Amino acid sequence: MAKYGYINTKGDFLVEPCFLKADAFNGDYARADLTFRDATSPDETGCSVDRNGKVTPIKDLYPFTSFSEGLAAVSERHGMAMKTGFVNALGNVVIQRVFQDSNNFDAGRVIISALKPGHESGRTSNYEFVLMDSRGLELRRIGITGTFASDWSDGLAVCRPEFQ
């Protein structure tokens, strides 16, 4: 199986090919997936890579996220529900795992899917989109129950509301 690494402008490998998947850098970090052989444990195959080539395995790094503004989503399963939060490039939890779903940050903002007050997890209609900042502070409840919202970008996001 082919593996990915990172090269510099001279074509020299900054990090030798050891990744099953490797994303482009966003700021100072990239997200990659180590092979099981190269990871310290199976739940630490997701990792951050910095511009000096340092690879830091991160426990429970969400498989479909990239670093944006130094943060990446991490998730863990609670019964049938996923709980998502954010870590920095060292794997330190910055925003606790309490959300259903999330996107990438842009200009210090992200759209997350949060449980509506007084509702229980399980049904899509029990969640709504919330605009949050990179400190984890809720800026406003958007008031839309949805099945999809894209990354926040330039003050806008693509949104697919839940079918009525």
XYZ file of N, CA and C in Angstrom:
492
model
N 0.847 -1.186 0.000
C 0.000 0.000 0.000
C 0.890 1.247 0.000
N 0.595 2.176 -0.884
C 1.377 3.412 -0.986
C 1.174 4.266 0.263
N 2.233 4.921 0.682
C 2.175 5.792 1.851
C 2.548 7.203 1.440
N 2.091 8.155 2.246
C 2.322 9.563 1.981
C 3.326 10.141 2.969
N 4.048 11.154 2.505
C 4.954 11.917 3.346
C 4.842 13.379 2.955
N 5.725 14.210 3.450
C 5.721 15.647 3.138
C 7.091 16.040 2.616
N 7.097 16.783 1.501
C 8.352 17.255 0.929
C 8.425 18.773 1.017
N 9.656 19.296 0.976
C 9.849 20.742 0.952
C 10.037 21.204 -0.493
N 10.346 22.480 -0.683
C 10.480 23.030 -2.036
C 11.650 22.446 -2.811
N 12.621 21.866 -2.120
C 13.766 21.235 -2.782
C 13.463 19.796 -3.195
N 12.311 19.277 -2.739
C 11.969 17.890 -3.018
C 12.495 16.926 -1.974
N 13.074 17.453 -0.888
C 13.555 16.605 0.203
C 12.384 16.273 1.130
N 12.368 15.061 1.637
C 11.294 14.684 2.549
C 11.488 15.334 3.906
N 10.490 16.120 4.303
C 10.420 16.679 5.651
C 10.009 15.549 6.604
N 9.031 14.751 6.164
C 8.599 13.548 6.878
C 8.539 12.433 5.842
N 9.291 11.372 6.089
C 9.302 10.227 5.173
C 7.900 9.635 5.048
N 7.582 9.007 3.926
C 6.259 8.403 3.762
C 5.972 7.323 4.815
N 5.017 7.626 5.693
C 4.592 6.683 6.728
C 3.103 6.826 7.007
N 2.402 7.617 6.192
C 0.996 7.916 6.441
C 0.088 7.214 5.431
N -1.031 6.699 5.915
C -2.059 6.139 5.037
C -2.804 7.249 4.321
N -2.917 8.392 4.994
C -3.607 9.574 4.457
C -2.875 10.786 4.993
N -2.763 11.821 4.185
C -2.106 13.056 4.628
C -2.809 14.250 4.001
N -3.210 15.203 4.827
C -3.854 16.427 4.346
C -2.821 17.518 4.143
N -3.213 18.535 3.405
C -2.365 19.708 3.205
C -2.269 20.495 4.512
N -1.222 21.278 4.632
C -1.064 22.140 5.793
C -2.120 23.231 5.768
N -2.614 23.569 6.954
C -3.499 24.698 7.156
C -2.861 25.473 8.291
N -2.162 26.538 7.948
C -1.374 27.247 8.956
C -0.123 26.449 9.248
N 0.149 26.206 10.518
C 1.375 25.528 10.920
C 1.259 24.013 11.009
N 0.056 23.465 10.789
C -0.148 22.036 11.008
C -0.909 21.371 9.871
N -0.648 20.074 9.724
C -1.407 19.213 8.823
C -1.904 18.038 9.636
N -2.953 17.419 9.164
C -3.506 16.223 9.795
C -3.151 15.040 8.915
N -2.748 13.934 9.528
C -2.395 12.731 8.782
C -2.815 11.501 9.583
N -2.826 10.351 8.909
C -3.136 9.078 9.553
C -1.926 8.171 9.464
N -1.383 7.815 10.620
C -0.281 6.852 10.685
C -0.795 5.454 10.391
N 0.069 4.585 9.923
C -0.296 3.179 9.833
C -0.341 2.635 11.253
N -1.069 1.564 11.481
C -1.143 0.986 12.822
C 0.244 0.643 13.345
N 1.120 0.191 12.463
C 2.474 -0.176 12.865
C 3.249 1.032 13.404
N 2.994 2.208 12.833
C 3.732 3.405 13.222
C 3.086 4.171 14.376
N 1.877 3.787 14.781
C 1.177 4.486 15.864
C 1.518 3.850 17.204
N 1.407 4.641 18.268
C 1.677 4.123 19.608
C 0.558 3.203 20.080
N -0.658 3.393 19.552
C -1.785 2.504 19.837
C -2.810 2.693 18.714
N -3.746 1.733 18.534
C -4.716 1.845 17.432
C -5.575 3.096 17.484
N -5.847 3.638 18.689
C -6.681 4.840 18.767
C -5.866 6.124 18.593
N -4.569 5.993 18.320
C -3.726 7.174 18.077
C -3.122 7.152 16.676
N -3.881 6.669 15.701
C -3.374 6.686 14.330
C -3.505 8.071 13.708
N -4.500 8.859 14.137
C -4.612 10.235 13.685
C -3.533 11.067 14.350
N -2.956 12.011 13.610
C -1.867 12.796 14.190
C -1.789 14.176 13.564
N -1.019 15.042 14.221
C -0.682 16.339 13.649
C 0.767 16.270 13.182
N 1.065 17.047 12.163
C 2.433 17.178 11.653
C 2.719 18.668 11.609
N 3.830 19.109 12.218
C 4.160 20.526 12.142
C 5.169 20.771 11.029
N 5.486 22.014 10.757
C 6.348 22.384 9.629
C 7.812 21.996 9.846
N 8.156 21.542 11.054
C 9.501 21.023 11.319
C 9.561 19.511 11.163
N 8.409 18.896 10.862
C 8.358 17.452 10.683
C 8.009 16.676 11.927
N 7.678 17.353 13.026
C 7.306 16.658 14.252
C 5.911 16.056 14.092
N 5.807 14.764 14.381
C 4.548 14.032 14.287
C 4.054 13.777 15.708
N 2.801 14.198 15.987
C 2.213 14.009 17.311
C 0.931 13.196 17.177
N 0.933 11.904 17.611
C -0.307 11.127 17.590
C -1.343 11.765 18.514
N -2.601 11.748 18.089
C -3.681 12.346 18.872
C -4.792 11.323 19.033
N -5.129 11.040 20.267
C -6.153 10.042 20.570
C -7.518 10.491 20.063
N -8.214 9.582 19.387
C -9.590 9.776 18.917
C -9.762 10.935 17.937
N -8.722 11.262 17.189
C -8.848 12.330 16.198
C -9.892 11.918 15.175
N -10.860 12.769 14.987
C -11.985 12.473 14.099
C -11.470 12.188 12.692
N -11.922 11.105 12.066
C -11.327 10.696 10.789
C -11.556 11.648 9.617
N -12.505 12.563 9.699
C -12.792 13.412 8.547
C -12.479 14.887 8.789
N -11.616 15.176 9.716
C -11.322 16.565 10.030
C -9.891 16.916 9.651
N -9.675 18.177 9.401
C -8.337 18.716 9.192
C -8.098 19.770 10.259
N -6.849 20.177 10.411
C -6.582 21.290 11.317
C -7.028 22.573 10.642
N -7.685 23.413 11.394
C -8.017 24.756 10.926
C -7.825 25.681 12.116
N -7.014 26.691 11.886
C -6.683 27.653 12.936
C -6.119 26.944 14.172
N -5.339 25.884 13.938
C -4.663 25.170 15.012
C -5.516 24.190 15.782
N -6.777 23.987 15.367
C -7.683 23.077 16.066
C -8.213 22.000 15.126
N -8.481 20.825 15.677
C -9.070 19.725 14.918
C -10.108 19.043 15.796
N -11.141 18.506 15.157
C -12.209 17.835 15.896
C -11.762 16.456 16.374
N -12.189 16.101 17.567
C -12.007 14.760 18.114
C -13.382 14.256 18.539
N -13.593 12.967 18.370
C -14.896 12.397 18.707
C -14.737 11.100 19.462
N -15.742 10.801 20.244
C -15.819 9.501 20.886
C -17.277 9.094 20.926
N -17.506 7.794 20.872
C -18.868 7.268 20.842
C -19.395 7.111 22.263
N -20.649 7.568 22.456
C -21.393 7.390 23.698
C -22.679 6.675 23.318
N -22.694 5.347 23.427
C -23.847 4.587 22.961
C -23.962 4.748 21.459
N -25.098 5.189 20.980
C -25.315 5.406 19.548
C -24.880 6.797 19.100
N -24.625 7.696 20.031
C -24.305 9.083 19.691
C -22.795 9.317 19.690
N -22.359 10.216 18.808
C -20.973 10.668 18.800
C -20.917 11.983 19.561
N -19.879 12.159 20.337
C -19.634 13.421 21.036
C -18.346 13.994 20.476
N -18.424 15.224 19.996
C -17.311 15.868 19.310
C -16.867 17.115 20.061
N -15.557 17.322 20.080
C -14.952 18.523 20.648
C -13.731 18.872 19.813
N -12.818 19.671 20.357
C -11.648 20.100 19.591
C -10.380 19.992 20.422
N -9.282 19.640 19.748
C -7.965 19.587 20.366
C -7.021 20.499 19.608
N -5.929 20.882 20.279
C -4.874 21.612 19.580
C -3.924 20.593 18.953
N -2.888 21.058 18.305
C -1.979 20.177 17.573
C -1.164 19.259 18.462
N -1.162 19.508 19.773
C -0.476 18.620 20.714
C -1.418 17.565 21.287
N -2.689 17.652 20.894
C -3.675 16.694 21.388
C -4.362 17.119 22.662
N -4.093 18.329 23.143
C -4.742 18.838 24.354
C -6.160 19.289 24.028
N -7.128 18.831 24.823
C -8.519 19.216 24.600
C -8.682 20.700 24.893
N -9.182 21.435 23.909
C -9.419 22.874 24.029
C -10.907 23.135 24.222
N -11.738 22.357 23.528
C -13.194 22.456 23.639
C -13.707 21.043 23.914
N -14.374 20.864 25.028
C -14.823 19.540 25.472
C -15.706 18.837 24.440
N -15.727 17.516 24.499
C -16.533 16.692 23.599
C -17.983 16.663 24.081
N -18.761 17.623 23.633
C -20.172 17.686 24.015
C -21.091 17.925 22.820
N -20.550 18.036 21.619
C -21.354 18.363 20.447
C -21.572 17.146 19.568
N -22.622 17.172 18.777
C -22.944 16.068 17.893
C -22.036 16.059 16.672
N -21.761 17.204 16.098
C -20.981 17.276 14.874
C -20.359 18.660 14.782
N -19.359 18.793 13.929
C -18.685 20.080 13.789
C -18.068 20.210 12.414
N -17.563 21.388 12.141
C -16.871 21.685 10.901
C -15.531 22.325 11.238
N -14.885 22.906 10.233
C -13.608 23.581 10.444
C -13.814 25.043 10.809
N -12.862 25.573 11.562
C -12.891 26.979 11.952
C -12.491 27.881 10.794
N -13.064 29.077 10.760
C -12.663 30.127 9.842
C -12.890 31.446 10.568
N -11.868 32.288 10.611
C -11.939 33.582 11.289
C -12.422 33.420 12.734
N -11.967 32.339 13.393
C -12.303 32.128 14.789
C -13.712 31.648 15.045
N -14.423 31.207 14.004
C -15.811 30.756 14.136
C -15.976 29.365 13.540
N -16.950 28.628 14.074
C -17.274 27.293 13.562
C -18.764 27.057 13.777
N -19.363 26.264 12.905
C -20.741 25.823 13.116
C -20.677 24.415 13.683
N -21.372 24.216 14.794
C -21.444 22.898 15.409
C -22.920 22.512 15.525
N -23.167 21.239 15.695
C -24.510 20.742 15.924
C -24.620 20.403 17.404
N -25.506 21.095 18.098
C -25.637 20.925 19.548
C -27.047 20.471 19.902
N -27.147 19.718 20.965
C -28.431 19.260 21.453
C -29.249 20.468 21.909
N -30.507 20.521 21.491
C -31.390 21.595 21.943
C -31.638 21.453 23.438
N -31.743 22.570 24.161
C -32.016 22.492 25.596
C -33.294 21.685 25.857
N -33.216 20.753 26.825
C -34.384 19.964 27.191
C -34.658 18.767 26.300
N -33.805 18.489 25.323
C -34.003 17.360 24.421
C -32.980 16.269 24.706
N -33.285 15.064 24.254
C -32.375 13.931 24.395
C -31.747 13.621 23.053
N -30.571 13.009 23.088
C -29.878 12.668 21.843
C -30.610 11.566 21.100
N -30.267 11.437 19.826
C -30.816 10.355 19.028
C -31.493 10.805 17.750
N -32.320 11.813 17.798
C -33.032 12.283 16.602
C -32.395 13.565 16.087
N -32.262 13.669 14.778
C -31.680 14.864 14.169
C -32.445 16.114 14.586
N -33.764 16.007 14.707
C -34.582 17.179 15.050
C -34.323 17.676 16.472
N -33.589 16.919 17.280
C -33.267 17.350 18.640
C -31.999 18.203 18.695
N -31.393 18.436 17.544
C -30.158 19.214 17.460
C -30.391 20.463 16.627
N -29.582 21.483 16.891
C -29.644 22.687 16.070
C -28.239 23.224 15.855
N -28.086 23.998 14.802
C -26.785 24.579 14.500
C -26.514 25.753 15.430
N -25.255 25.814 15.875
C -24.815 26.860 16.796
C -23.516 27.436 16.258
N -23.386 28.740 16.272
C -22.150 29.408 15.907
C -21.322 29.557 17.181
N -20.075 29.074 17.130
C -19.226 29.054 18.306
C -17.868 29.652 17.954
N -17.181 30.210 18.952
C -15.839 30.727 18.702
C -14.791 29.703 19.129
N -13.518 30.003 18.871
C -12.433 29.047 19.106
C -12.121 28.838 20.590
N -12.774 29.584 21.481
C -12.639 29.344 22.923
C -13.731 28.422 23.434
N -14.670 28.058 22.527
C -15.782 27.197 22.914
C -16.993 27.963 23.394
N -16.985 29.287 23.216
C -18.127 30.101 23.645
C -19.191 30.122 22.550
N -20.423 29.858 22.969
C -21.545 29.898 22.042
C -21.845 31.357 21.712
N -21.785 31.701 20.428
C -22.056 33.071 20.007
C -23.541 33.276 19.752
N -24.166 32.277 19.109
C -25.613 32.336 18.923
C -26.126 31.021 18.410
N -27.317 30.690 18.827
C -28.040 29.539 18.277
C -28.656 30.016 16.971
N -28.395 29.280 15.922
C -28.869 29.697 14.606
C -30.354 29.397 14.449
N -30.855 28.411 15.202
C -32.287 28.137 15.186
C -32.729 27.234 14.062
N -31.792 26.615 13.364
C -32.138 25.707 12.275
C -31.738 24.303 12.689
N -32.675 23.383 12.569
C -32.365 21.974 12.756
C -31.918 21.481 11.398
N -30.761 20.860 11.346
C -30.256 20.505 10.038
C -29.565 19.181 9.953
N -29.360 18.766 8.740
C -28.639 17.537 8.480
C -27.263 17.813 7.906
N -26.998 19.071 7.545
C -25.695 19.403 6.990
C -25.454 20.901 7.088
N -24.265 21.266 7.500
C -23.796 22.649 7.409
C -22.319 22.569 7.059
N -21.904 23.365 6.095
C -20.510 23.336 5.665
C -19.655 24.195 6.584
N -18.351 24.211 6.294
C -17.447 25.066 7.052
C -17.901 26.511 6.973
N -17.759 27.217 8.075
C -18.012 28.652 8.129
C -16.921 29.316 7.310
N -17.266 30.197 6.380
C -16.271 30.844 5.539
C -16.760 32.204 5.091
N -15.991 33.227 5.374
C -16.334 34.586 4.976
C -17.742 34.987 5.414
N -18.121 34.543 6.615
C -19.411 34.926 7.177
C -20.598 34.143 6.647
N -20.352 33.079 5.861
C -21.441 32.288 5.279
C -21.152 30.797 5.405
N -22.220 29.996 5.360
C -22.075 28.545 5.344
C -23.201 27.948 4.524
N -22.907 26.897 3.795
C -23.940 26.147 3.094
C -24.683 25.337 4.144
N -26.014 25.295 4.055
C -26.811 24.591 5.056
C -27.934 23.828 4.367
N -28.153 22.581 4.799
C -29.294 21.803 4.326
C -30.175 21.541 5.536
N -31.307 22.249 5.644
C -32.205 22.046 6.788
C -32.793 20.638 6.763
N -33.214 20.182 7.932
C -33.869 18.884 8.027
C -35.179 18.921 7.253
N -35.518 17.828 6.633
C -36.784 17.746 5.908
C -37.939 17.824 6.893
N -38.945 18.591 6.545
C -40.117 18.766 7.431
C -41.059 17.607 7.310
